[in-house]
Coordinates of C-alpha atoms in Angstrom, one line a residue:
M306 CA 149.3 106.4 53.3
Y307 CA 147.7 107.7 56.2
R308 CA 147.4 111.2 54.8
F309 CA 144.1 111.4 54.3
L310 CA 143.7 111.5 58.4
L311 CA 145.6 115.0 57.7
T312 CA 142.4 116.3 55.3
P313 CA 139.8 119.0 57.0
R314 CA 136.9 115.9 57.0
W315 CA 139.1 113.4 58.8
W316 CA 139.9 116.2 61.1
G317 CA 136.5 116.0 62.0
I318 CA 136.6 112.8 62.8
N319 CA 139.2 113.1 64.7
L320 CA 137.7 116.4 66.8
F321 CA 134.8 113.7 67.6
V322 CA 136.3 110.8 69.2
V323 CA 139.1 112.1 71.4
L324 CA 136.0 113.8 72.7
A325 CA 133.6 111.3 72.4
I326 CA 135.5 108.7 73.9
P327 CA 136.5 110.9 77.5
F328 CA 133.0 111.9 77.4
C329 CA 131.8 108.7 78.0
V330 CA 134.7 107.9 80.1
F331 CA 133.3 110.6 82.5
M332 CA 129.7 109.8 82.6
G333 CA 129.9 105.9 83.2
T334 CA 132.4 106.8 85.6
W335 CA 129.6 108.8 87.7
Q336 CA 127.3 106.3 86.8
L337 CA 129.0 103.6 88.8
G338 CA 130.2 106.2 91.5
R339 CA 126.8 106.7 92.1
F340 CA 125.9 102.9 92.3
E341 CA 128.6 102.9 94.7
D342 CA 127.6 105.6 97.4
R343 CA 124.2 103.3 97.0
V344 CA 125.9 100.2 98.3
Q345 CA 127.8 102.2 100.9
S346 CA 124.6 104.0 101.9
H347 CA 123.0 100.4 102.1
E348 CA 125.4 98.8 103.9
Q349 CA 125.5 101.5 106.5
A350 CA 121.7 101.0 106.7
E351 CA 121.4 97.3 107.6
K352 CA 124.5 97.9 110.2
A353 CA 122.2 101.2 111.6
P354 CA 119.4 99.9 114.6
D355 CA 116.1 100.2 113.1
P356 CA 114.8 104.0 113.4
S357 CA 111.3 103.1 114.2
T358 CA 113.0 102.1 117.9
R359 CA 115.2 104.8 118.5
A360 CA 113.4 107.8 120.8
A361 CA 111.1 110.0 119.7
K362 CA 112.0 113.6 119.3
P363 CA 109.6 116.6 119.1
L364 CA 109.6 117.2 115.6
A365 CA 111.7 120.4 115.4
E366 CA 114.7 118.8 116.6
L367 CA 114.7 116.2 113.5
L368 CA 114.1 119.0 110.6
P369 CA 114.8 119.1 108.0
V370 CA 114.1 115.0 106.4
D371 CA 117.7 112.7 105.7
K372 CA 119.0 109.3 105.3
V373 CA 119.6 109.8 109.3
T374 CA 115.8 111.2 110.2
S375 CA 113.5 109.4 108.2
G376 CA 112.2 106.7 109.7
R377 CA 112.9 108.4 113.5
P378 CA 109.6 108.9 115.8
A379 CA 108.8 112.7 116.0
I380 CA 106.4 114.0 118.4
A381 CA 104.3 117.0 117.5
T382 CA 100.9 118.8 119.3
G383 CA 98.0 120.0 117.6
T384 CA 94.5 120.1 116.4
Y385 CA 93.4 118.1 113.7
A386 CA 92.6 120.1 110.9
D387 CA 91.5 119.6 107.1
Q388 CA 91.1 116.1 106.0
F389 CA 92.8 114.4 102.7
L390 CA 92.0 111.0 100.9
V391 CA 95.1 109.6 99.5
P392 CA 94.2 107.7 97.2
G393 CA 95.7 104.9 95.1
R394 CA 98.0 103.4 97.6
K395 CA 98.3 99.8 98.3
L396 CA 99.4 97.7 101.2
E397 CA 99.6 94.4 102.1
D398 CA 99.0 93.7 97.9
R399 CA 95.4 94.8 98.5
Q400 CA 94.5 98.7 96.4
G401 CA 93.4 101.0 98.9
F402 CA 93.7 105.1 99.7
Y403 CA 95.7 106.7 102.9
V404 CA 93.6 109.3 105.4
L405 CA 95.6 111.6 106.1
N406 CA 94.8 115.2 108.4
M407 CA 96.8 118.2 108.6
L408 CA 97.5 118.6 112.1
R409 CA 98.0 122.3 112.8
T410 CA 101.4 123.2 115.6
D411 CA 101.8 125.7 117.9
S412 CA 104.1 126.9 115.5
G413 CA 101.4 128.2 113.4
K414 CA 102.6 125.0 110.6
A415 CA 100.1 121.9 109.7
L416 CA 102.2 118.9 109.8
P417 CA 100.3 116.1 107.1
V418 CA 99.6 113.1 109.3
V419 CA 99.0 110.0 107.2
R420 CA 96.8 108.8 110.0
G421 CA 96.2 105.1 108.5
W422 CA 95.0 102.5 105.7
L423 CA 91.9 102.0 104.4
P424 CA 91.2 99.4 101.4
G425 CA 88.6 99.9 98.1
S426 CA 87.9 103.5 96.3
A427 CA 88.4 107.0 98.4
T428 CA 85.0 108.2 96.2
D429 CA 82.1 108.9 98.9
A430 CA 84.5 106.4 101.4
R431 CA 83.2 106.7 104.7
V432 CA 86.1 107.7 106.9
P433 CA 86.3 107.3 110.6
A434 CA 86.6 110.9 112.6
A435 CA 89.2 112.8 113.7
P436 CA 90.6 113.0 117.6
K437 CA 88.6 116.3 119.1
G438 CA 90.6 118.9 120.5
E439 CA 94.4 119.6 120.9
V440 CA 96.4 115.9 121.2
T441 CA 99.8 115.0 120.5
V442 CA 100.6 112.3 118.2
T443 CA 104.1 110.3 117.7
G444 CA 104.6 109.1 114.4
D445 CA 107.6 108.3 112.3
L446 CA 109.1 111.1 110.2
Q447 CA 109.0 110.7 106.0
A448 CA 110.0 113.1 103.6
S449 CA 107.8 114.7 101.5
E450 CA 107.3 112.5 98.1
N451 CA 107.7 113.6 94.9
T452 CA 106.9 112.3 91.1
H453 CA 108.9 109.0 91.8
S454 CA 107.6 107.9 95.3
D455 CA 105.6 105.3 94.9
G456 CA 102.0 105.6 94.6
V457 CA 102.4 109.1 93.4
N458 CA 99.5 110.5 91.3
V459 CA 100.7 112.9 88.5
R460 CA 98.2 112.6 86.3
G461 CA 95.9 115.1 88.4
G462 CA 92.0 115.7 87.7
L463 CA 91.7 114.4 91.2
P464 CA 88.4 114.4 93.1
S465 CA 88.1 117.5 96.1
G466 CA 89.1 116.4 99.0
Q467 CA 91.7 114.4 98.0
V468 CA 95.2 114.6 96.6
G469 CA 97.6 112.3 94.7
M470 CA 101.2 113.3 96.8
I471 CA 102.1 114.0 100.4
S472 CA 104.1 117.2 99.6
A473 CA 104.3 120.2 100.9
A474 CA 104.7 121.9 97.6
T475 CA 101.6 119.9 97.1
L476 CA 99.3 121.0 100.3
V477 CA 100.2 124.3 100.7
N478 CA 98.1 125.7 97.4
L479 CA 95.0 123.6 99.0
V480 CA 95.3 124.7 102.9
P481 CA 95.3 128.5 104.1
Y482 CA 98.5 128.2 106.2
D483 CA 101.9 127.1 106.3
V484 CA 102.9 123.4 105.6
Y485 CA 105.7 121.4 107.1
D486 CA 108.5 119.7 104.1
A487 CA 107.9 116.3 105.9
W488 CA 104.9 114.2 107.1
V489 CA 104.6 111.5 110.1
T490 CA 102.6 108.1 109.9
L491 CA 101.2 106.2 112.6
P492 CA 102.4 103.1 114.4
E493 CA 99.3 101.9 115.1
A494 CA 96.1 103.0 115.3
E495 CA 94.3 106.0 117.2
A496 CA 93.6 105.8 120.6
G497 CA 89.8 105.4 122.1
G498 CA 89.1 103.4 118.9
T499 CA 88.5 106.5 116.0
G500 CA 90.9 104.9 114.0
G501 CA 90.5 101.6 114.6
A502 CA 89.2 100.1 111.5
M503 CA 92.6 101.8 109.3
K504 CA 95.4 99.7 109.4
P505 CA 98.8 101.6 110.1
V506 CA 100.6 102.8 107.2
P507 CA 104.4 101.6 107.4
A508 CA 107.3 104.2 106.9
A509 CA 109.4 103.3 103.8
A510 CA 113.6 103.7 103.9
A511 CA 115.1 106.9 102.5
E512 CA 115.4 107.3 99.0
G513 CA 118.4 106.6 97.9
S514 CA 118.5 104.2 100.8
G515 CA 118.8 100.7 99.3
L516 CA 119.4 99.2 96.4
D517 CA 116.3 100.0 94.6
L518 CA 115.4 99.4 90.6
K519 CA 117.0 103.1 90.3
A520 CA 120.8 101.5 92.1
F521 CA 120.6 98.6 89.1
Q522 CA 119.5 101.7 86.6
N523 CA 122.4 103.1 87.7
L524 CA 124.8 100.1 86.9
G525 CA 123.4 99.7 83.4
Y526 CA 124.0 102.7 82.5
T527 CA 127.7 102.3 83.5
G528 CA 127.4 99.6 81.1
E529 CA 125.7 101.6 78.0
W530 CA 128.5 104.8 78.3
F531 CA 131.1 102.4 78.5
V532 CA 130.1 99.7 75.5
F533 CA 129.3 104.0 73.6
A534 CA 133.5 104.6 74.0
A535 CA 134.1 100.8 72.3
F536 CA 132.1 102.1 69.7
V537 CA 133.4 104.7 68.9
L538 CA 136.5 103.0 68.8
F539 CA 135.8 100.7 67.0
M540 CA 133.7 102.8 64.6
W541 CA 137.2 105.1 64.4
F542 CA 139.6 102.5 63.3
R543 CA 137.0 100.4 60.8
L544 CA 136.5 104.2 58.9
V545 CA 140.5 104.6 59.0
R546 CA 141.4 100.6 57.4
R547 CA 138.5 101.4 54.9
E548 CA 139.9 104.0 53.9
A549 CA 143.4 102.4 53.5
E550 CA 143.2 100.2 51.8
A551 CA 141.0 102.1 49.0
E552 CA 143.7 104.3 48.8
R553 CA 145.9 100.7 49.1
D554 CA 143.9 99.5 46.2
I555 CA 144.2 102.6 43.8
A556 CA 148.1 103.0 43.9
L557 CA 148.1 99.1 43.3
G558 CA 145.8 100.0 40.1
L559 CA 143.0 97.2 41.6
V560 CA 140.2 99.8 41.0
P561 CA 138.5 100.7 37.6
E562 CA 140.4 103.9 35.9
E563 CA 137.4 106.0 36.1
A564 CA 136.6 105.9 39.8
A565 CA 140.5 105.9 40.8
A566 CA 140.3 109.4 39.2
E567 CA 137.4 110.5 40.8
A568 CA 138.9 108.9 44.6
S569 CA 141.9 111.0 43.1
E570 CA 140.4 114.3 42.5
T571 CA 138.5 113.9 45.5
M572 CA 141.1 113.5 48.0
D573 CA 143.8 116.7 45.6
A574 CA 140.2 118.8 46.4
A575 CA 140.6 117.8 50.6
E576 CA 144.6 118.6 50.3
G577 CA 143.6 121.6 48.7
A578 CA 146.7 120.7 45.9
P579 CA 144.4 119.7 42.5
K580 CA 145.7 118.4 39.8
D581 CA 147.0 119.6 36.3
A582 CA 143.4 118.7 34.3
P583 CA 144.3 118.2 30.2
E584 CA 143.9 120.8 27.8
D585 CA 140.2 120.6 26.0
P586 CA 139.7 121.1 22.9
S587 CA 136.4 122.5 22.5
S588 CA 137.6 125.5 25.1
P589 CA 136.6 128.8 23.5
D590 CA 141.2 129.4 24.1
Y591 CA 141.8 126.7 21.1
D592 CA 141.2 126.8 17.7
V593 CA 140.0 123.5 15.5
A594 CA 143.4 122.3 15.8
S595 CA 143.6 121.9 19.3
T596 CA 146.0 124.8 18.7
P597 CA 146.0 127.5 21.5
V598 CA 144.6 131.0 20.1
R599 CA 146.4 134.1 19.8

């Protein structure tokens, strides 16, 4: 009854099932592993001391930024140069913008420094001037933003003097000097009152170190891949059962004669063993009396 499983058509179906199920299981397991990694890193981050409470270190000792150094206080010395405004940033559920200044260090590279946050629109905003001369800043270290970071503007078309992403890849195209692949945010208002009107921007947790929406997306994808595997297996059993029932009905004569003949011809052609067809009297090789012409 199940000889049809050896036909070319079913060989293709069987091959698809054999490949699809392990692939779905593999992808589901991979997504589950990513979720478990995020849970583990979240537990480690909760047990570890607050990075901002640890002793400040020179910037060079904390680079490159990773899950361990993110949020650590970094010390850098230099002079402020170009200034940019970063619109579309929220603080305490209020809309506003960051004030970003490039701190040119002795190494020749510049460190992006978020001096603070101001409410309202960045267009025609009055911003407190940055301190002049050489300054030493201590700020919480952050990794360059990417397109998935909160508040990032990837649409472009911003006015001159504004940037949508705090990233070395973006800033290096706007200034004539190299930029560190990191930035710092000042935890307090600047001394001397120049930043008194601005609010400090708290450091964000390192990407991938918490149970954020992306972590639960991994868990959701895990369930989807396992459901896909079960669906493929279910459809294969359903197709096999339907085909077997059709063959049984044909064998018991429960299918109309014409339908049975068509099904039989289809199966014979698929199996490569065509049945002998009845001789057609109208064939040119036969005379009117249905006698073969010699």
